[in-house]
Tab-separated table of C-alpha atoms in Angstrom:
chain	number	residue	atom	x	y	z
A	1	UNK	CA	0.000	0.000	0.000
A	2	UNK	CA	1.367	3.254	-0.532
A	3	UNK	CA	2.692	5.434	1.949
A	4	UNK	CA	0.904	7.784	3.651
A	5	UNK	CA	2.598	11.138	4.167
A	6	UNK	CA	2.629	14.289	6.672
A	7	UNK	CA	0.020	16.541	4.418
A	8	UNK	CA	-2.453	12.943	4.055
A	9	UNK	CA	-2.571	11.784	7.719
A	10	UNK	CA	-5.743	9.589	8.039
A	11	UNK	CA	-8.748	10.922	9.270
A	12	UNK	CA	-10.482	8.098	11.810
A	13	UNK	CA	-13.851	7.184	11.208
A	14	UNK	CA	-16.558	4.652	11.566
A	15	UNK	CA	-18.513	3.543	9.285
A	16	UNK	CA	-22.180	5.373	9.177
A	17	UNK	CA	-20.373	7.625	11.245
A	18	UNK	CA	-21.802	10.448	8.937
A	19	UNK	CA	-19.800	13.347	10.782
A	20	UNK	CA	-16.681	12.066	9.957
A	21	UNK	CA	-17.752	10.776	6.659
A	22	UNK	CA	-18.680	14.580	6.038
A	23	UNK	CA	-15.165	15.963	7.382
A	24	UNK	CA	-13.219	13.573	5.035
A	25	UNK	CA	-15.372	14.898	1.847
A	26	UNK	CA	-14.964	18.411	3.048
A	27	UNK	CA	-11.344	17.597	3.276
A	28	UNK	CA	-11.140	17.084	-0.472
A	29	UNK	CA	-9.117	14.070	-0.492
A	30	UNK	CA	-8.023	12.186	2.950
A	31	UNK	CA	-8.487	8.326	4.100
A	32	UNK	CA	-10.961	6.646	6.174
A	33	UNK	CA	-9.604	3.803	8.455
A	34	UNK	CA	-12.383	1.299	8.661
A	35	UNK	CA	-12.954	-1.289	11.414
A	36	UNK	CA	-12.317	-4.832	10.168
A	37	UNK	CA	-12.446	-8.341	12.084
A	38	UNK	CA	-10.551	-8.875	15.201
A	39	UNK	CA	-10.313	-4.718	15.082
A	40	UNK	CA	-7.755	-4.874	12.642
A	41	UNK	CA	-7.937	-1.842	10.760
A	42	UNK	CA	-7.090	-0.903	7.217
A	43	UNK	CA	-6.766	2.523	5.021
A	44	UNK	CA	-9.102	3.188	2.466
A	45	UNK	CA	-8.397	6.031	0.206
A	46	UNK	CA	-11.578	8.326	-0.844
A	47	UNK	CA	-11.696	9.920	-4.383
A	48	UNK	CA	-11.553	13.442	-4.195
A	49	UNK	CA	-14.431	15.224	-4.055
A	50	UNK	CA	-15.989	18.824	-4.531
A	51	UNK	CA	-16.117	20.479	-0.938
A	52	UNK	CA	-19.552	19.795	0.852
A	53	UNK	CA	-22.242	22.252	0.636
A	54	UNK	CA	-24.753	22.598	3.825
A	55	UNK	CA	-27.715	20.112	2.473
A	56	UNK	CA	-25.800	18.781	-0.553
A	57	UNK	CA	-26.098	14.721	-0.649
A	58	UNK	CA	-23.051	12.975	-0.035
A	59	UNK	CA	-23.021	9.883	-1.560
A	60	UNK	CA	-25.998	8.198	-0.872
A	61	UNK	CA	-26.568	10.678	2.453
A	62	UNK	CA	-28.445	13.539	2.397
A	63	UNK	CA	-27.714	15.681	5.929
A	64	UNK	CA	-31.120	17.002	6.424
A	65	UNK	CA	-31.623	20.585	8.437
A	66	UNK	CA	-33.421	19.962	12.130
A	67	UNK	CA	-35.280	21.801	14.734
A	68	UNK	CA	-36.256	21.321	17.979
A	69	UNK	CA	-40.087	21.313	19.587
A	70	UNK	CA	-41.990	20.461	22.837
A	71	UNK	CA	-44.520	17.838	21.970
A	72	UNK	CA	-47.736	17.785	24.182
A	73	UNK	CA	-48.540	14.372	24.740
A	74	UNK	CA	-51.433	12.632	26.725
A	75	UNK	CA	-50.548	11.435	29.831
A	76	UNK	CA	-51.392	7.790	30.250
A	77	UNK	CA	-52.198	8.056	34.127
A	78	UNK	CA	-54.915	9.907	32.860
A	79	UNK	CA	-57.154	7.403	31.607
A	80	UNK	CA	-56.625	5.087	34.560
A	81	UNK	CA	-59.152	5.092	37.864
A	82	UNK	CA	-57.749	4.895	41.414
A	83	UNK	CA	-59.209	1.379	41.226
A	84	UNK	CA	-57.021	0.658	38.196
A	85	UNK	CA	-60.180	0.630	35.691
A	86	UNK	CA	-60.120	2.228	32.468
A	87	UNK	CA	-61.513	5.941	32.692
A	88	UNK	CA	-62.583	6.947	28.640
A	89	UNK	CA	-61.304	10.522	28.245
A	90	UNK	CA	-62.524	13.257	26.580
A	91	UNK	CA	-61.814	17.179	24.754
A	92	UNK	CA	-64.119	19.602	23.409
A	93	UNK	CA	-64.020	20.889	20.117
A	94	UNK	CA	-64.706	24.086	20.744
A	95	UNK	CA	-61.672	24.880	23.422
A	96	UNK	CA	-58.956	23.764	24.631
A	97	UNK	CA	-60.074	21.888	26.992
A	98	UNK	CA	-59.811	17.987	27.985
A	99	UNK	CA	-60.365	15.630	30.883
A	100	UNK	CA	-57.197	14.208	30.685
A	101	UNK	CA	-53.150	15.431	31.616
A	102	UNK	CA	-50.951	16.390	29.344
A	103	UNK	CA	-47.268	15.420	29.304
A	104	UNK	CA	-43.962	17.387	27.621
A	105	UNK	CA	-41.237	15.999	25.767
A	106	UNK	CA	-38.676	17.807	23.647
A	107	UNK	CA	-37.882	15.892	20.194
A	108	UNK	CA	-36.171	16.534	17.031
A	109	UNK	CA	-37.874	17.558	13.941
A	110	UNK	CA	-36.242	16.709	10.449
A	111	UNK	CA	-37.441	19.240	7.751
A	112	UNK	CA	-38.918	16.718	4.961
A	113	UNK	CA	-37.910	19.115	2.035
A	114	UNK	CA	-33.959	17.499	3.044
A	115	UNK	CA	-35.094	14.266	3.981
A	116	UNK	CA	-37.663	13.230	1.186
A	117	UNK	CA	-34.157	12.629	-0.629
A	118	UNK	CA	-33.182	9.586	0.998
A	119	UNK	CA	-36.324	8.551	2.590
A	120	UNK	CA	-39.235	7.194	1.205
A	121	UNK	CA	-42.552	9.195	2.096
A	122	UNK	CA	-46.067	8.954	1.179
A	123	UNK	CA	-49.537	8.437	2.895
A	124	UNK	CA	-49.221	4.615	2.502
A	125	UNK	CA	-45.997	4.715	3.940
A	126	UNK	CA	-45.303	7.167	6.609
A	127	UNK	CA	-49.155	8.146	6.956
A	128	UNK	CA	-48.414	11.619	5.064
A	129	UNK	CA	-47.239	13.280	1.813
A	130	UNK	CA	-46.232	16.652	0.247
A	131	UNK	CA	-47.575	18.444	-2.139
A	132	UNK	CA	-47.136	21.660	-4.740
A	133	UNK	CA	-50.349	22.764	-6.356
A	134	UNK	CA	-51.555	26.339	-6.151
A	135	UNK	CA	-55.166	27.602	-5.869
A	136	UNK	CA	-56.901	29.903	-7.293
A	137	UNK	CA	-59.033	30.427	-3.602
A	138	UNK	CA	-56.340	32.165	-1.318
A	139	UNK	CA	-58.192	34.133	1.235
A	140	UNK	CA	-60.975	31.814	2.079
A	141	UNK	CA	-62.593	33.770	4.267
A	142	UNK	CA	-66.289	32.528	2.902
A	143	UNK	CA	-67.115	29.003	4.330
A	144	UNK	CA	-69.959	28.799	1.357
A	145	UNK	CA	-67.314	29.441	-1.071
A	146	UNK	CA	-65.039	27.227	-0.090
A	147	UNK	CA	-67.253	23.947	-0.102
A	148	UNK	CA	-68.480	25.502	-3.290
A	149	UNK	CA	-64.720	26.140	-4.924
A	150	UNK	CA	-62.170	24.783	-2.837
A	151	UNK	CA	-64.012	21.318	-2.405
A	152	UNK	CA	-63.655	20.824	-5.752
A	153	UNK	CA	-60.153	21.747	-6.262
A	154	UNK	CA	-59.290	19.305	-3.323
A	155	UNK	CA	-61.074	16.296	-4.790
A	156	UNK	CA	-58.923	17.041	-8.097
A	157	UNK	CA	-55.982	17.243	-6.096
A	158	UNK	CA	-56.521	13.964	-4.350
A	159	UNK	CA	-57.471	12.036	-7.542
A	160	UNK	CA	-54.117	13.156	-9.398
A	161	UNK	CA	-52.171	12.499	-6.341
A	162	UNK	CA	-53.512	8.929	-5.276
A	163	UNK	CA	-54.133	6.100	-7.814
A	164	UNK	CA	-57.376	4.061	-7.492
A	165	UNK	CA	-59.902	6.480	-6.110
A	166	UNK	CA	-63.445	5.762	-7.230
A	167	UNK	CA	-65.303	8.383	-4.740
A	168	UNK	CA	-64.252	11.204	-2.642
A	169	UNK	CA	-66.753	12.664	-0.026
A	170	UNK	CA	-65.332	16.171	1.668
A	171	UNK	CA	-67.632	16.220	4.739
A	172	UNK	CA	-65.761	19.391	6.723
A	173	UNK	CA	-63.134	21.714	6.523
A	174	UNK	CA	-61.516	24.227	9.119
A	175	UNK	CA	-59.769	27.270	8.870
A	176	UNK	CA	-57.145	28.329	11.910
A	177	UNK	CA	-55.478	31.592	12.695
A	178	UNK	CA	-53.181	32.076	15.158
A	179	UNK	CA	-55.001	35.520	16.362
A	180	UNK	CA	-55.710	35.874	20.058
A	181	UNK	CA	-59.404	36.439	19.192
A	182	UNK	CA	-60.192	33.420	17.035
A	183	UNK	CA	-61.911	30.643	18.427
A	184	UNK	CA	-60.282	28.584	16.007
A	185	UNK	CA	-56.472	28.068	17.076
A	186	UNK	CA	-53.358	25.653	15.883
A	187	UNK	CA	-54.039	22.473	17.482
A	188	UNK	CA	-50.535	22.388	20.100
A	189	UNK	CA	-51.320	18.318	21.354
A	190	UNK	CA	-50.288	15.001	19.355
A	191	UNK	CA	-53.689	13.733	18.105
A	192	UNK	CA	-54.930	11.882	15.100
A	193	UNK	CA	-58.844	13.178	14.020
A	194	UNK	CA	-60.721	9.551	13.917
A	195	UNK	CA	-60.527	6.201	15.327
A	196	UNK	CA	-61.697	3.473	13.295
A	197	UNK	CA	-65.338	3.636	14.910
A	198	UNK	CA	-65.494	6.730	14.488
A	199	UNK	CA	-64.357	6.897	10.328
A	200	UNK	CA	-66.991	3.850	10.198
A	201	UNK	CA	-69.346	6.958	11.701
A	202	UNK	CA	-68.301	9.345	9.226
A	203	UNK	CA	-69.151	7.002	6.205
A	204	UNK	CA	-72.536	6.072	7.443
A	205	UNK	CA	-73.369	9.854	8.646
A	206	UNK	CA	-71.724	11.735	5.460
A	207	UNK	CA	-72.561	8.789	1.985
A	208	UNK	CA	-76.377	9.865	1.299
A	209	UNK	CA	-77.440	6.541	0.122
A	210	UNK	CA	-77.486	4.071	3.399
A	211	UNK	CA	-77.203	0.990	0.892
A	212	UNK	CA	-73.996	2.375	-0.522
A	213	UNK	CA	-72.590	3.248	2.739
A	214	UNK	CA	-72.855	-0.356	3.953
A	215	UNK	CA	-71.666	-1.388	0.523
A	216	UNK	CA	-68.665	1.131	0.446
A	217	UNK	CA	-67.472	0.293	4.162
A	218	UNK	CA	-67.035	-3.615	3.346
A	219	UNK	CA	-64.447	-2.130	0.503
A	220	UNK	CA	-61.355	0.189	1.503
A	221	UNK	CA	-61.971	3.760	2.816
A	222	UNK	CA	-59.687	6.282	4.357
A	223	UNK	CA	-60.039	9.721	5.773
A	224	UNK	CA	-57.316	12.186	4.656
A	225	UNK	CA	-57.003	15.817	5.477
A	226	UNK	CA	-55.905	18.279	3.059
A	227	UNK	CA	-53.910	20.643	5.016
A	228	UNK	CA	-52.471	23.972	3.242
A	229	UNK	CA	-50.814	27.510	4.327
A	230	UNK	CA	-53.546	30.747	3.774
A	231	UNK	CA	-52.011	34.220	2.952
A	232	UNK	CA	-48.398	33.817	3.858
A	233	UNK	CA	-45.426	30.869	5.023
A	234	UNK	CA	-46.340	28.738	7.750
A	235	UNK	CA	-43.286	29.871	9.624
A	236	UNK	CA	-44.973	30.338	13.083
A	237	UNK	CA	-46.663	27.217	14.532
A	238	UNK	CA	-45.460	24.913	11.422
A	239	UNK	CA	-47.195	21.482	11.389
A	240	UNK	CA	-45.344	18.496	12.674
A	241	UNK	CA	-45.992	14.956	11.445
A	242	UNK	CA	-45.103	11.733	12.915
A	243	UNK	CA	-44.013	8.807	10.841
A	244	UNK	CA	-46.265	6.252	10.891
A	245	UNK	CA	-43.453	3.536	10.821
A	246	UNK	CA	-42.225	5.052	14.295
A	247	UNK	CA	-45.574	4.387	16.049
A	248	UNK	CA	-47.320	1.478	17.875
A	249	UNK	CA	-50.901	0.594	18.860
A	250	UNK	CA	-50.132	1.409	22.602
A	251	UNK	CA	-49.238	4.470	21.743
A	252	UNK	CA	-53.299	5.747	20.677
A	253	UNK	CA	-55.335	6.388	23.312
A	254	UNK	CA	-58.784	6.895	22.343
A	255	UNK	CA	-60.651	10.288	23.706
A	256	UNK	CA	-64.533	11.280	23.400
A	257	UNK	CA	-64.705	14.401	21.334
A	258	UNK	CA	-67.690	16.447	22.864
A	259	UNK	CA	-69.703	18.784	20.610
A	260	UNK	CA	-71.878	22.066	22.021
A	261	UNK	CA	-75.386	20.093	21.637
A	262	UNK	CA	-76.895	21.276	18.756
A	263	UNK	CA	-80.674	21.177	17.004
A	264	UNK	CA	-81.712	18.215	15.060
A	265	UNK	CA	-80.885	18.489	11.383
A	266	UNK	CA	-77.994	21.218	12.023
A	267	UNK	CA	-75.229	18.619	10.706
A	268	UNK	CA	-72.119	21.352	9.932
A	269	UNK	CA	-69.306	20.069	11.852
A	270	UNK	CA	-68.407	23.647	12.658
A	271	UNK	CA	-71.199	24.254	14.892
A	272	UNK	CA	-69.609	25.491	18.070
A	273	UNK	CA	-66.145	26.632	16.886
A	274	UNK	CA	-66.552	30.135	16.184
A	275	UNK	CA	-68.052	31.426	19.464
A	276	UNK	CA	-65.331	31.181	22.113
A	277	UNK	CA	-67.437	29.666	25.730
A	278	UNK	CA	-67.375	31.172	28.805
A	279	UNK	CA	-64.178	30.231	30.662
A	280	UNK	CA	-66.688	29.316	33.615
A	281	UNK	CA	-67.790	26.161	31.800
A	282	UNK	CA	-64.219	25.086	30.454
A	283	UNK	CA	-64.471	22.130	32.515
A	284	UNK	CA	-68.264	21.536	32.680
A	285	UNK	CA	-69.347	19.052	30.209
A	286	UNK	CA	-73.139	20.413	30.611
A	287	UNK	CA	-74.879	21.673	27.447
A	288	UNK	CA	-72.184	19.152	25.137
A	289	UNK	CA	-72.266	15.723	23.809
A	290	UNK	CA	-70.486	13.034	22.138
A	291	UNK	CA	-70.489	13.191	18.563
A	292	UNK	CA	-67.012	11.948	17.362
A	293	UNK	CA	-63.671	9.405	19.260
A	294	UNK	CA	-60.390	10.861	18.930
A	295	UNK	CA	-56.941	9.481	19.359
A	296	UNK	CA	-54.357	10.991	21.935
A	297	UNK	CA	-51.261	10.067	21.686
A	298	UNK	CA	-49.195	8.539	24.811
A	299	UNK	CA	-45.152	9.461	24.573
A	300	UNK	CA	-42.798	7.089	22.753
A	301	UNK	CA	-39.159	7.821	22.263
A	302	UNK	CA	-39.363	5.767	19.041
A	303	UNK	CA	-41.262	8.550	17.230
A	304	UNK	CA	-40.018	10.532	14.435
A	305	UNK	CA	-41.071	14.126	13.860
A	306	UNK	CA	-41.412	15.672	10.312
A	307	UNK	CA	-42.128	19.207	9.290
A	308	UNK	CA	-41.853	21.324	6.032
A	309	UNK	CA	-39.900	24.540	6.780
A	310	UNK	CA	-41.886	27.620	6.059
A	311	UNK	CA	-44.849	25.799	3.909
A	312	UNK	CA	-45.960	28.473	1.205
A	313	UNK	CA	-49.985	28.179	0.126
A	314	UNK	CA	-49.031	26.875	-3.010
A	315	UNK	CA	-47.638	23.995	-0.790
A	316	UNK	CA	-49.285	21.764	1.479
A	317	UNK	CA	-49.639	18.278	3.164
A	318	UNK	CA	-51.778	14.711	2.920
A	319	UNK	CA	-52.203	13.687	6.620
A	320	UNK	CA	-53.905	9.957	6.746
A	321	UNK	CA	-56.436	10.144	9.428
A	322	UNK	CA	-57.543	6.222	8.844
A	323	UNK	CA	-57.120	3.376	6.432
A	324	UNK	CA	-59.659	-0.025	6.378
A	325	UNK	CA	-57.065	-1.834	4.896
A	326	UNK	CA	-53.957	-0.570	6.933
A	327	UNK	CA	-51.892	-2.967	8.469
A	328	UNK	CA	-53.022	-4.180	11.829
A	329	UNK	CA	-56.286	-4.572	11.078
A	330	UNK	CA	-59.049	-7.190	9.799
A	331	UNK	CA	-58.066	-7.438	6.117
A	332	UNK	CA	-55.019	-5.037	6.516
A	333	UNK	CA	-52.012	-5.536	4.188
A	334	UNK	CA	-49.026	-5.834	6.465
A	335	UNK	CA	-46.188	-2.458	5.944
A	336	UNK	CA	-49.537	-0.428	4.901
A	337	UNK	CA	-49.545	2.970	6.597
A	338	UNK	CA	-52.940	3.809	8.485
A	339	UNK	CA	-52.535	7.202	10.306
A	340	UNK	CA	-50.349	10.028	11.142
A	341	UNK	CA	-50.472	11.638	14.648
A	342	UNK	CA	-50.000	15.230	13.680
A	343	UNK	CA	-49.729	18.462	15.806
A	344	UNK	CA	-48.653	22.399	15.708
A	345	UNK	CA	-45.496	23.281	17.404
A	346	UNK	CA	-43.149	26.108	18.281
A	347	UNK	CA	-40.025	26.286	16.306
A	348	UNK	CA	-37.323	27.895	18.525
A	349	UNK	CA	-35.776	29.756	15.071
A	350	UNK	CA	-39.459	31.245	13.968
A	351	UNK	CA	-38.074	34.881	13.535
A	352	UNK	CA	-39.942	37.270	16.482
A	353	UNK	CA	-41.674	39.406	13.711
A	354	UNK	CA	-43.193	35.799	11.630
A	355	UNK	CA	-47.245	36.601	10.429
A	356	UNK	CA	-48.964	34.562	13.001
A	357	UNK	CA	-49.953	31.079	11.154
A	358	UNK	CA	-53.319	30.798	8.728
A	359	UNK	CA	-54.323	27.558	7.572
A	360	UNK	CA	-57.413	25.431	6.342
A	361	UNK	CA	-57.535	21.626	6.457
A	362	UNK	CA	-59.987	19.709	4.664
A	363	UNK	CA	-61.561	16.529	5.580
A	364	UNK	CA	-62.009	13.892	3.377
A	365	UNK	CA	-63.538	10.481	2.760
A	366	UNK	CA	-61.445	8.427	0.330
A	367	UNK	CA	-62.849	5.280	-1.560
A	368	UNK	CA	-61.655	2.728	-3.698
């Protein structure tokens, strides 16, 4: 082998050691001494290479940038008597508000514009996907003109995204703005929007035919939201996804979702969220009831956070609420991604003068 000299001393690394790896390349041209059998060690020269660029891929490696977040988690204890018996939980829609305790733990969150390079995404996969497809809508500041637009553009969206789709039924859609007077703020608590009861619910309560219902829940169904920026970057409060591959069934925890009771026939799923209650009644569950189950999400140190860094509107995300065929249960296809606990956070480097976050998600029924 040829001698090494003064100016090429070897630079020690291991191997998916992907500092070091990065230091030799930056180098321009050094050696790596890999570990061999019975630690016996040999030189390796690396070709020389252009110097690295922050987020250039190096080799096969992509370095993807990071943040930092407290995740709001539900605290297990919660949902467990003094005798040791299940207690069912519950949160209103219309506050923030819950019967429950909340935990804190401080992850890392990989932006998915660095990461999507070398890892495989998509909402049978991880539970959620990316997207770049402008609207014409951009204020959406009518709810009438947005089922009567928007809706429409969604469906589209979904159809040319998604192979296979035979029917899509939007049944709701909310818009959130992080303004201290709206009753409609970012969600800050790990939570996916339906249990599998409760998407079984939506079909029944949402396909207008009750024969096709029955006929369209024995097939495969899903509930996706469309989720998507309004006005400017969703640099404050970005949305943070958890890969679906990172999560177990321990870790859902199902919660009543309580509605402000409402007249028979009124079947908007908005009733209730744009009057802010009385803080009085916060913890009252008088004058609500039951009309959806929720998952909470108990901490896991397995998880894996996601986010897009500063999300434009003409930019958004595919967040899989529930899949009948998902992997787990009866008739599931095992690998087959069937949800995505999602949540707003606070990113530590949101500049102090960011536009407080706008956004509107869309919820739809999927069937193929």
């Amino acid at each position: 082998m040829q001698a090494i000299t003064n100016e090429e001393k070897p630079v020690l690394s291991r191997i998916g050691d992907l500092t070091q790896l990065t230091e030799n390349y930056m180098r321009g041209f050094k050696y790596s001494i890999l570990p061999r059998s019975r630690l016996d060690l040999c030189l390796i020269p690396i070709t020389r290479v252009r110097p690295l660029q922050l987020n250039r891929q190096v080799s096969s490696y992509t370095i993807p940038t990071m943040t930092t977040g407290v995740f709001r988690y539900i605290d297990p204890a919660s949902s467990v008597g003094a005798d040791g018996s299940h207690v069912k939980p519950w949160s209103k829609v219309d506050v923030d508000q819950t019967s429950f305790k909340r935990t804190e733990r401080k992850r890392s969150v990989i932006n998915i514009r660095d990461a999507a390079r070398s890892t495989p995404f998509g909402v049978d996969v991880s539970g959620f996907d990316v997207f770049t497809s402008p609207a014409k809508e951009t204020a959406f500041t009518d709810d009438e003109a947005v089922r009567e637009g928007y809706y429409a553009v969604v469906e589209e969206l979904l159809r040319k995204k998604i192979p296979g789709i035979k029917k899509v039924v939007i049944f709701d859609h909310t818009i959130r703005k992080r303004e201290k007077d709206s009753a409609r703020q970012p969600v800050q608590q790990l939570h996916v929007d339906q249990t599998p009861g409760a998407a079984e619910v939506r079909v029944r309560r949402h396909v207008e035919d009750p024969v096709e219902a029955e006929e369209l829940i024995k097939g495969r169904y899903q509930i996706i939201n469309v989720w998507r920026p309004i006005g400017h970057a969703a640099t404050d409060f970005p949305l943070a996804v958890v890969d679906w591959r990172t999560t177990q069934p321990e870790d859902l925890i199902s919660v009543d979702l309580l509605y402000p009771k409402r007249k028979d026939g009124d079947d908007h799923d908005d009733r209730g969220k744009e009057v802010r209650p009385d803080e009085a009644t916060f913890t009252s569950t008088e004058g609500y009831e039951v009309r959806g189950e929720t998952y909470a999400i108990a901490p896991s140190d397995k998880h894996k956070f996601y986010y897009a860094k500063d999300m434009t509107p003409e930019e958004g995300m595919l967040i899989k609420c529930f899949d009948s065929r998902s992997q787990g249960l009866p008739g599931g296809r095992e690998g087959l991604a069937g949800l995505t606990p999602h949540t707003a956070f606070v990113d530590p480097a949101t500049p102090a003068d960011a536009k407080g976050r706008q956004s509107i998600e869309v919820r739809c029924l999927v069937f193929y």
